[in-house]
Coordinates of C-alpha atoms and ligand atoms in Angstrom, one line a residue:
X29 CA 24.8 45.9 -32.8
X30 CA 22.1 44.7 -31.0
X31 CA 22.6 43.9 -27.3
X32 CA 22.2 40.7 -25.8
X33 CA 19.7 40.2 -23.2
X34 CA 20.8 37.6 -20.3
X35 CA 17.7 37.7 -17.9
X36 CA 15.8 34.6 -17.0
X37 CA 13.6 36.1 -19.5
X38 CA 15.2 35.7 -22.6
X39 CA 17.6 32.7 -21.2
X40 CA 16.1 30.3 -24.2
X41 CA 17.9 32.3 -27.4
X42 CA 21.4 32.6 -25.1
X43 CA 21.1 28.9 -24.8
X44 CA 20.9 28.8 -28.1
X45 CA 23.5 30.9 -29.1
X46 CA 26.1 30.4 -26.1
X47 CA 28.3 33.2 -26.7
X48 CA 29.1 31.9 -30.1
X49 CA 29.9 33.2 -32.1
X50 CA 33.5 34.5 -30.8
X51 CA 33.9 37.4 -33.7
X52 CA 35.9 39.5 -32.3
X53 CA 39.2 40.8 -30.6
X54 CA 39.2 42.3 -27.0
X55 CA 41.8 44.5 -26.5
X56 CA 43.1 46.2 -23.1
X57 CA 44.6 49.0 -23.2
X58 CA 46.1 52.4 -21.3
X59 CA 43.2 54.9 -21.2
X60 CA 43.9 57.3 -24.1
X61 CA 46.0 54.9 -26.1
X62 CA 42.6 53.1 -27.4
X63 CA 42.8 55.1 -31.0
X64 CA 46.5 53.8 -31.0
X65 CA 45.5 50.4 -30.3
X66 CA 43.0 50.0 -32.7
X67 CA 45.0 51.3 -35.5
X68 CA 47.8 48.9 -35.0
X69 CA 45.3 45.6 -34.8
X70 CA 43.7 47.4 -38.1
X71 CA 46.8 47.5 -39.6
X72 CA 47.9 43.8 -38.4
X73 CA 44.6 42.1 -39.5
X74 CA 45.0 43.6 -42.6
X75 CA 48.4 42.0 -42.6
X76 CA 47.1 38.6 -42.3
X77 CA 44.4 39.3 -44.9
X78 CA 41.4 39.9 -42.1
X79 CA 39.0 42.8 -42.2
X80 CA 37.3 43.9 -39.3
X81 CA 36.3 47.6 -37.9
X82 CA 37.6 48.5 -34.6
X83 CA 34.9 49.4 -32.1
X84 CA 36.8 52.1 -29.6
X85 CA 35.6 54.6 -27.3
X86 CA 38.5 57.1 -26.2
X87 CA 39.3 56.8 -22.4
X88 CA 37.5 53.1 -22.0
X89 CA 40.5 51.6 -21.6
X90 CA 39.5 48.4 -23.9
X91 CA 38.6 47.8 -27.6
X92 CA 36.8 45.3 -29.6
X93 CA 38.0 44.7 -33.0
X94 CA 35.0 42.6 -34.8
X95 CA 35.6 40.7 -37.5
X96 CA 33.9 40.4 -40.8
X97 CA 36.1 38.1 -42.9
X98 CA 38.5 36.3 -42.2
X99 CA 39.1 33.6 -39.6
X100 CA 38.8 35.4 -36.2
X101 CA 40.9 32.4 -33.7
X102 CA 43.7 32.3 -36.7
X103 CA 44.2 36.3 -36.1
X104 CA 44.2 35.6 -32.0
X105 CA 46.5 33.3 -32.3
X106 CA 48.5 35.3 -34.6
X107 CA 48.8 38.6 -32.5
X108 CA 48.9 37.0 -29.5
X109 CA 52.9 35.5 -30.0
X110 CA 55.0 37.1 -27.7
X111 CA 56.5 41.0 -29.0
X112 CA 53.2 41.3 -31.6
X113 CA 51.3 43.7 -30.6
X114 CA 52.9 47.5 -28.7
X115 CA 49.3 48.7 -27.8
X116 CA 47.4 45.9 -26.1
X117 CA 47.6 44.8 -22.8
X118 CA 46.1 41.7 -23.2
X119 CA 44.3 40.2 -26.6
X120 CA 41.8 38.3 -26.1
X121 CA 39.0 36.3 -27.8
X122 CA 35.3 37.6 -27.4
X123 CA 31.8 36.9 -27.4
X124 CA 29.3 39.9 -28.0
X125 CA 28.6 42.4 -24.4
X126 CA 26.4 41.0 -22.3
X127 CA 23.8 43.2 -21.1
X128 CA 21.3 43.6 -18.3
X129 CA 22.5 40.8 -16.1
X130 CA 19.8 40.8 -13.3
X131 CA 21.1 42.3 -10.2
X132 CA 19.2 39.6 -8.5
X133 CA 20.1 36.8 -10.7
X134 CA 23.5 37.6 -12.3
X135 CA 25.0 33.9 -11.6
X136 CA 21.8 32.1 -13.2
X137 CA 22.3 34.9 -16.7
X138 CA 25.9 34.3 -16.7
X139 CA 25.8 30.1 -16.3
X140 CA 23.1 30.6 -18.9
X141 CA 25.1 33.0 -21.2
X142 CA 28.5 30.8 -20.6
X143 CA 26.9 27.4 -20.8
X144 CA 28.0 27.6 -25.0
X145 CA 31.7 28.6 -24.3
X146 CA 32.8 24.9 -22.9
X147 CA 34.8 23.9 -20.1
X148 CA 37.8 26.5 -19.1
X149 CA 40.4 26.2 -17.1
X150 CA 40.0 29.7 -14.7
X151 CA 37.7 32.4 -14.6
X152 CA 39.3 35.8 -14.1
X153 CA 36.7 38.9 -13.2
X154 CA 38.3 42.1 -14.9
X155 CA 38.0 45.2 -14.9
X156 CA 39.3 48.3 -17.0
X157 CA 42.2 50.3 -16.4
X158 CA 40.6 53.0 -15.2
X159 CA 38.6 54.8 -12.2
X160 CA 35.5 53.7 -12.5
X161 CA 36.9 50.0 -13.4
X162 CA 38.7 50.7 -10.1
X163 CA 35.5 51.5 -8.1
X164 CA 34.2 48.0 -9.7
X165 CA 37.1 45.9 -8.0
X166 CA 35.4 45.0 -4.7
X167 CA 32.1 43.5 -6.8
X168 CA 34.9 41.6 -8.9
X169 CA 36.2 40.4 -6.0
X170 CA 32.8 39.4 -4.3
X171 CA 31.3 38.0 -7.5
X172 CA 34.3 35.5 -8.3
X173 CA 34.0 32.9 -5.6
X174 CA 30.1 32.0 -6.1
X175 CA 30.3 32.3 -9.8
X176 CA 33.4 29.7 -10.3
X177 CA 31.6 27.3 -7.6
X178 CA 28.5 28.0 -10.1
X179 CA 30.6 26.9 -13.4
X180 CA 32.4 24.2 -11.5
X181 CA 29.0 22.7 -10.6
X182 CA 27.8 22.8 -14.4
X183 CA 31.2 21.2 -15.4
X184 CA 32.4 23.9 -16.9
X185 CA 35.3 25.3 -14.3
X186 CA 38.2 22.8 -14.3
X187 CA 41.2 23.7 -13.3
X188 CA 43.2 20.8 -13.7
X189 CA 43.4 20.8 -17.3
X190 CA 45.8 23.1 -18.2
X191 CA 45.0 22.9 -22.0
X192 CA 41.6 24.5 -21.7
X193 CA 41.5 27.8 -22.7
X194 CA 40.9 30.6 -19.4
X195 CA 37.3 32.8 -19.1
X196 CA 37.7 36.0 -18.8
X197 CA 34.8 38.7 -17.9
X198 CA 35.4 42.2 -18.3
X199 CA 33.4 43.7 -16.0
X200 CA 31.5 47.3 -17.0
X201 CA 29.0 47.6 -14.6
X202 CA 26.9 45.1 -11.8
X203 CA 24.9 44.1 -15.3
X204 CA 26.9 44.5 -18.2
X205 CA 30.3 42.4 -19.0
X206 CA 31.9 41.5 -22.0
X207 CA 32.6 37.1 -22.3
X208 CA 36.2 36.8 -23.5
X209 CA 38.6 33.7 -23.5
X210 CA 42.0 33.4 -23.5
X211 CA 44.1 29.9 -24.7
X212 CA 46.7 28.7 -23.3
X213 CA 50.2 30.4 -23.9
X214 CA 48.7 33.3 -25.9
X215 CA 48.5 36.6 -24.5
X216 CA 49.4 38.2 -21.3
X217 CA 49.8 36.1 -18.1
X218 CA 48.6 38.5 -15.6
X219 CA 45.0 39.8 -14.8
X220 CA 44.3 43.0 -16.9
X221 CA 47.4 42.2 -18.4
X222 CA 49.4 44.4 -15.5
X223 CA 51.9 42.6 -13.5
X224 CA 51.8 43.0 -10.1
X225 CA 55.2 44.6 -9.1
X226 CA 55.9 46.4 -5.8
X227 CA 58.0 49.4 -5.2
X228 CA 61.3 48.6 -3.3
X229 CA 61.6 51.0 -0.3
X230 CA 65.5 51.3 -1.2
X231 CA 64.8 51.7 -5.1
X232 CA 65.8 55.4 -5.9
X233 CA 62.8 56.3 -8.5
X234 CA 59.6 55.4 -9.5
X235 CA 61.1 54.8 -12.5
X236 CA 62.9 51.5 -11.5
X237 CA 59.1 49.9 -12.2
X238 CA 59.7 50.8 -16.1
X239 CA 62.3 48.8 -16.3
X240 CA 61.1 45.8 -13.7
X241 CA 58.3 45.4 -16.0
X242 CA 60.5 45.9 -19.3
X243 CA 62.4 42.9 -18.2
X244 CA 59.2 40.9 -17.2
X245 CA 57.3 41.2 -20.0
X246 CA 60.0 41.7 -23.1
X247 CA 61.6 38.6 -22.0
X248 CA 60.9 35.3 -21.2
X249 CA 61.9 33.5 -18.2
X250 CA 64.6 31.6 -20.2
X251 CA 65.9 34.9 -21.5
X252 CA 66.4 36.3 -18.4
X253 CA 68.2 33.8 -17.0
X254 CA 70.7 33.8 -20.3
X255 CA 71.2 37.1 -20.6
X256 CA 71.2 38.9 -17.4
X257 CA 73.8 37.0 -15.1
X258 CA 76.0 38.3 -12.5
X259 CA 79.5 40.0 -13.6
X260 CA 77.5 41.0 -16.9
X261 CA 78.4 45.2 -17.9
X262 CA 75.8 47.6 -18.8
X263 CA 75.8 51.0 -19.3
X264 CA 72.6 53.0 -18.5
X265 CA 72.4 56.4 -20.2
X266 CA 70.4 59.4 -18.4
X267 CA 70.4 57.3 -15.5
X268 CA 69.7 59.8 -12.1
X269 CA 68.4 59.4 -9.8
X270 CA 69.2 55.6 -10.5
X271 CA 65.9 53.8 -10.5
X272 CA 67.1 51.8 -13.4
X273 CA 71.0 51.2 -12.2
X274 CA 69.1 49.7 -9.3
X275 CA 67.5 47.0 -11.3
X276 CA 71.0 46.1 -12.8
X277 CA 72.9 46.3 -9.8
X278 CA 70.0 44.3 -7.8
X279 CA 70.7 41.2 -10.2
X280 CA 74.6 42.0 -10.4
X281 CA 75.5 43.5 -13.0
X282 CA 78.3 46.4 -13.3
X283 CA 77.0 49.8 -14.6
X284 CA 78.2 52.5 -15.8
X285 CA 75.4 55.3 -15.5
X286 CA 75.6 58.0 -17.5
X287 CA 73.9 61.5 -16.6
X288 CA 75.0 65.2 -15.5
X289 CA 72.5 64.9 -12.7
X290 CA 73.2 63.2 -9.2
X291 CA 72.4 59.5 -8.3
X292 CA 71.4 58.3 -5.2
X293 CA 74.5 57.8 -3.4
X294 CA 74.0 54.4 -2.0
X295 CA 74.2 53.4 -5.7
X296 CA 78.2 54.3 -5.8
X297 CA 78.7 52.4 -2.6
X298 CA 77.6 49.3 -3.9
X299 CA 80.7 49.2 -5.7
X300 CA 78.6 47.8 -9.0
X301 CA 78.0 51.7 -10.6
X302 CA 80.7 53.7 -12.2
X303 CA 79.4 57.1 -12.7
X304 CA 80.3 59.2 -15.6
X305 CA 78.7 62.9 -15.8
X306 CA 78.5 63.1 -19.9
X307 CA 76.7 63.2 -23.0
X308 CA 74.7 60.0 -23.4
X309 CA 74.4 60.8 -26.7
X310 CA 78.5 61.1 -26.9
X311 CA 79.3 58.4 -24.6
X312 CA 80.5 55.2 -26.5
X313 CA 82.2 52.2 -23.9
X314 CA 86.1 51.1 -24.8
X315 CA 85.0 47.6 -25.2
X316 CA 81.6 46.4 -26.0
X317 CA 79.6 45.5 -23.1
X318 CA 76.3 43.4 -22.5
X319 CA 73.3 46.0 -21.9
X320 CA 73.0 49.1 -23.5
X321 CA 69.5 50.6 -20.9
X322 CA 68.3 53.9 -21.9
X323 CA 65.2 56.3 -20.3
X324 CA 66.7 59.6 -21.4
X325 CA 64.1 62.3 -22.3
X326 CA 64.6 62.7 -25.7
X327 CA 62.6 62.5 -29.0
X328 CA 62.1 58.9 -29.9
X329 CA 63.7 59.0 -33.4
X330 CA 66.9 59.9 -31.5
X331 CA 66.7 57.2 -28.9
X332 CA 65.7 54.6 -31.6
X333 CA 68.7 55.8 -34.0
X334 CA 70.8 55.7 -30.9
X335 CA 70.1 52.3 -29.7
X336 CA 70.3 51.0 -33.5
X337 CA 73.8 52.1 -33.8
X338 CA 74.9 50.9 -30.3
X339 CA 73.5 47.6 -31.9
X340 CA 75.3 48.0 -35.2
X341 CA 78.3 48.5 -34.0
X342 CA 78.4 45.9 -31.4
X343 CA 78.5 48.3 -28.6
X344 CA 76.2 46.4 -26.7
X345 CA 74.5 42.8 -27.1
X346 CA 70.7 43.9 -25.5
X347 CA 69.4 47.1 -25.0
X348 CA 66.2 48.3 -23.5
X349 CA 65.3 51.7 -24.4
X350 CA 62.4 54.2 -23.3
X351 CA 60.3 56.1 -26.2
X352 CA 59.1 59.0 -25.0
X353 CA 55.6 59.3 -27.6
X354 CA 54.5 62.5 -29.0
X355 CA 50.8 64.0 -28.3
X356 CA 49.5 63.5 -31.4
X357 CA 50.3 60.8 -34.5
X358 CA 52.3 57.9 -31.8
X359 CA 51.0 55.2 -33.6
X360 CA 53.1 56.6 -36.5
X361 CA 56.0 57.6 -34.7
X362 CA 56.3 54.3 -33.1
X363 CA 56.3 53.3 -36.6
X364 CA 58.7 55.4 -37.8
X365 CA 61.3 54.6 -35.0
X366 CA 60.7 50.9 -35.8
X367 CA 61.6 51.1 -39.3
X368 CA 64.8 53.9 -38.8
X369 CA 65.9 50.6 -36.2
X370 CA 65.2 47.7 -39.0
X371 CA 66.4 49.7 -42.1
X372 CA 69.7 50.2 -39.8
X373 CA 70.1 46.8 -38.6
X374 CA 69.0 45.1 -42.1
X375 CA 72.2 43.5 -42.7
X376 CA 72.5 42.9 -38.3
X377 CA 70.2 39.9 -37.7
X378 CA 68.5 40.9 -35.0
X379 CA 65.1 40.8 -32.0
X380 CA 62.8 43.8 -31.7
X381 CA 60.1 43.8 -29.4
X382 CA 57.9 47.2 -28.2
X383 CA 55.1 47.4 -25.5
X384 CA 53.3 49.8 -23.9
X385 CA 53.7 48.7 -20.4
X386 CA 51.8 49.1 -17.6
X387 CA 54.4 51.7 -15.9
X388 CA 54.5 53.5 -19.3
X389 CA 52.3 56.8 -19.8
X390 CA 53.1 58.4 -22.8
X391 CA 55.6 56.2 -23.6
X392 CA 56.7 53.1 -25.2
X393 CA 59.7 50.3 -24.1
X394 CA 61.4 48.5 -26.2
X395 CA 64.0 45.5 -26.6
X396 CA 66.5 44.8 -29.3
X397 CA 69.0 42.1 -29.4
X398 CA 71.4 40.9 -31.7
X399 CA 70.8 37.8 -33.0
X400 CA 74.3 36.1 -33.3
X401 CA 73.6 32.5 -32.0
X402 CA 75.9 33.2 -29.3
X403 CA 73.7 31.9 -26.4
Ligands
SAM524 N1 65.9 55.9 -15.4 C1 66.0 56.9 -14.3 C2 65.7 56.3 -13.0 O1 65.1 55.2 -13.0 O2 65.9 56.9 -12.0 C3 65.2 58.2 -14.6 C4 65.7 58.9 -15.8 S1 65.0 60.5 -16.1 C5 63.4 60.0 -16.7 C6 65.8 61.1 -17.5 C7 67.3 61.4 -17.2 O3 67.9 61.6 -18.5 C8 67.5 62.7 -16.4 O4 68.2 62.4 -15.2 C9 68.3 63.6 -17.4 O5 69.4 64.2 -16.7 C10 68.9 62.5 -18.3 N2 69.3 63.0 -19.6 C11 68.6 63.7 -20.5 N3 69.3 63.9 -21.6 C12 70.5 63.4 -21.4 C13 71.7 63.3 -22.1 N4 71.8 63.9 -23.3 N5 72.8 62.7 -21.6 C14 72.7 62.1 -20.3 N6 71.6 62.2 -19.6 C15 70.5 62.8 -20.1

């Protein structure tokens, strides 16, 4: 593919062209999960009846998936639904890279390169997930404020409409970035798709950010506020040091956490966490409770047959459980734990949603609810 020169120099053919046209996906990703991603958005598009060829570098942390028939905003819009896609971060609409920005001139290539995209709402300066995206933050940072006065002056930045769609530019270097654009209501809410969550001083693990993040992004707002309400029960299987009791018992729930190993002991003192030293695989409640949460260490398949049954037998309403991914062939064993849960629950109406979260390394999380018009 050849790249797109945005100099002064060559500013004519970009006018002419804008960054039309947008014929392709942009995917972010975790860094070593980019063959994963671009095997599920393969196996989506061809789904929907779209073919394309994934353009991936292992350890980039992003992917385009290029489109050659088929109707490119029809698939964005598609994947982009809440609980669609397990791999991506973020999905995204994009233009072709553009290359060799001038150091000296980067705002006149970009307003040059831009000027065919159309008024947006917000301009977000991204990076990828990874260390030398890192080392590219404090430019992102720097570069924002002149460029937005820059599209705000060409009519292009206005951020009062909230129906225009939002800019993104994922940043590679000082002169290369890739033009992307998000609309409103599809894809993730946060930049680089990573919410922003802080580590409680008092939280007992690490750990407690899975499922912070679980709840943020599996869930909508209205969910959360239906589903996890004060005096609820949950029971939270391999649950020490307690990262993940925390969350409950934070929002006031009742737990009962379930694990041979100690949990911190201003858990118990809360008076909100039972704790029973067993078999999570053996440990059934006497009457069905709310939550089923789960981040034992186990083969996926397991967990995922596990959590179907809890399901199946109205043992719990929601669960959330952990998958702890293979090294090689995830893509696949995601899938396989996703149809073990749906051939299980085919006669259980029921919600399944997976993502690789942020806090996730070689793991996925998902959510599964019953689907019983109870709320
Ligand atoms: N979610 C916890 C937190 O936030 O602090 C961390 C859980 S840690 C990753 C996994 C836990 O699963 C370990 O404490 C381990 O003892 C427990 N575990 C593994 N297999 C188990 C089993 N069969 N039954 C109960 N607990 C188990």
């Amino acid at each position: 593919m050849p790249a797109r020169k945005t100099t002064r120099r060559n500013s004519a053919a970009i006018l002419a062209s804008g960054i039309d046209p947008m014929d392709r996906l942009l995917a972010y990703c975790r860094a070593g999960f980019e063959a994963e991603c671009a095997a599920e958005l393969q196996q989506r598009a061809a789904t929907l009846g779209v073919q394309g060829y994934a353009r991936a570098r292992p350890g980039d942390a992003y992917l385009s998936y290029v489109v050659s028939a088929g109707d490119v905003s029809a698939l964005y819009r598609q994947l982009s639904l809440p609980g669609c896609l397990i791999f991506p971060r973020q999905l995204l609409l994009a233009g072709e890279t553009l290359r060799d920005l001038a150091p000296g001139d980067r705002i006149g290539g970009l307003r040059e390169a831009l000027a065919g995209v159309g008024a947006v709402r917000a301009l977000w300066l991204e990076t990828a997930d990874t260390n030398e995206g890192k080392a590219l933050a404090g430019f992102c940072r720097k570069f924002t404020s002149p460029l937005c006065r820059a599209l705000a002056t060409d009519g292009l930045l206005r951020p009062a409409d909230p129906t225009l769609p939002r800019l993104h530019l994922l940043v590679l270097d000082g002169s290369t970035m890739i033009p992307a654009l998000s609309l409103p209501g599809c894809g993730s809410p946060w930049p680089m798709g990573i919410p922003r969550l802080k580590l409680p001083r008092e939280a007992p693990s690490r750990s407690t950010l899975k499922l912070d993040e679980a709840l943020q992004v599996l869930l909508s707002e209205a969910e959360r506020a239906r589903w996890l309400r004060p005096g609820m029960r949950a029971v939270d299987l391999g649950a020490a040091p307690g990262g993940w009791t925390w969350q409950l018992i934070r929002r006031h729930l009742q737990v009962v956490a379930v694990d041979n190993g100690p949990l911190q002991a201003d858990l118990l003192d809360s008076g909100l966490v039972e704790h029973r030293r067993e078999d999570g695989f053996r440990y059934r409640p006497r009457r069905s409770v709310d939550w089923l949460v789960c981040d034992m260490v186990e083969q996926p398949i397991r967990i995922a047959r596990l959590a179907a049954d809890w399901l199946y037998r109205g043992d719990c309403r929601h669960c959330i459980v952990n998958l702890k991914l293979p090294m090689k062939r995830r893509f696949q064993e995601v899938s396989r734990c996703l149809d073990v849960i749906h051939e299980r629950l085919k006669e259980t109406p029921h919600l399944l949603r997976v993502r690789q979260l942020y806090h996730d390394r070689e793991e996925v999380s998902a959510y599964l609810g019953r689907v019983d018009g109870r709320d």
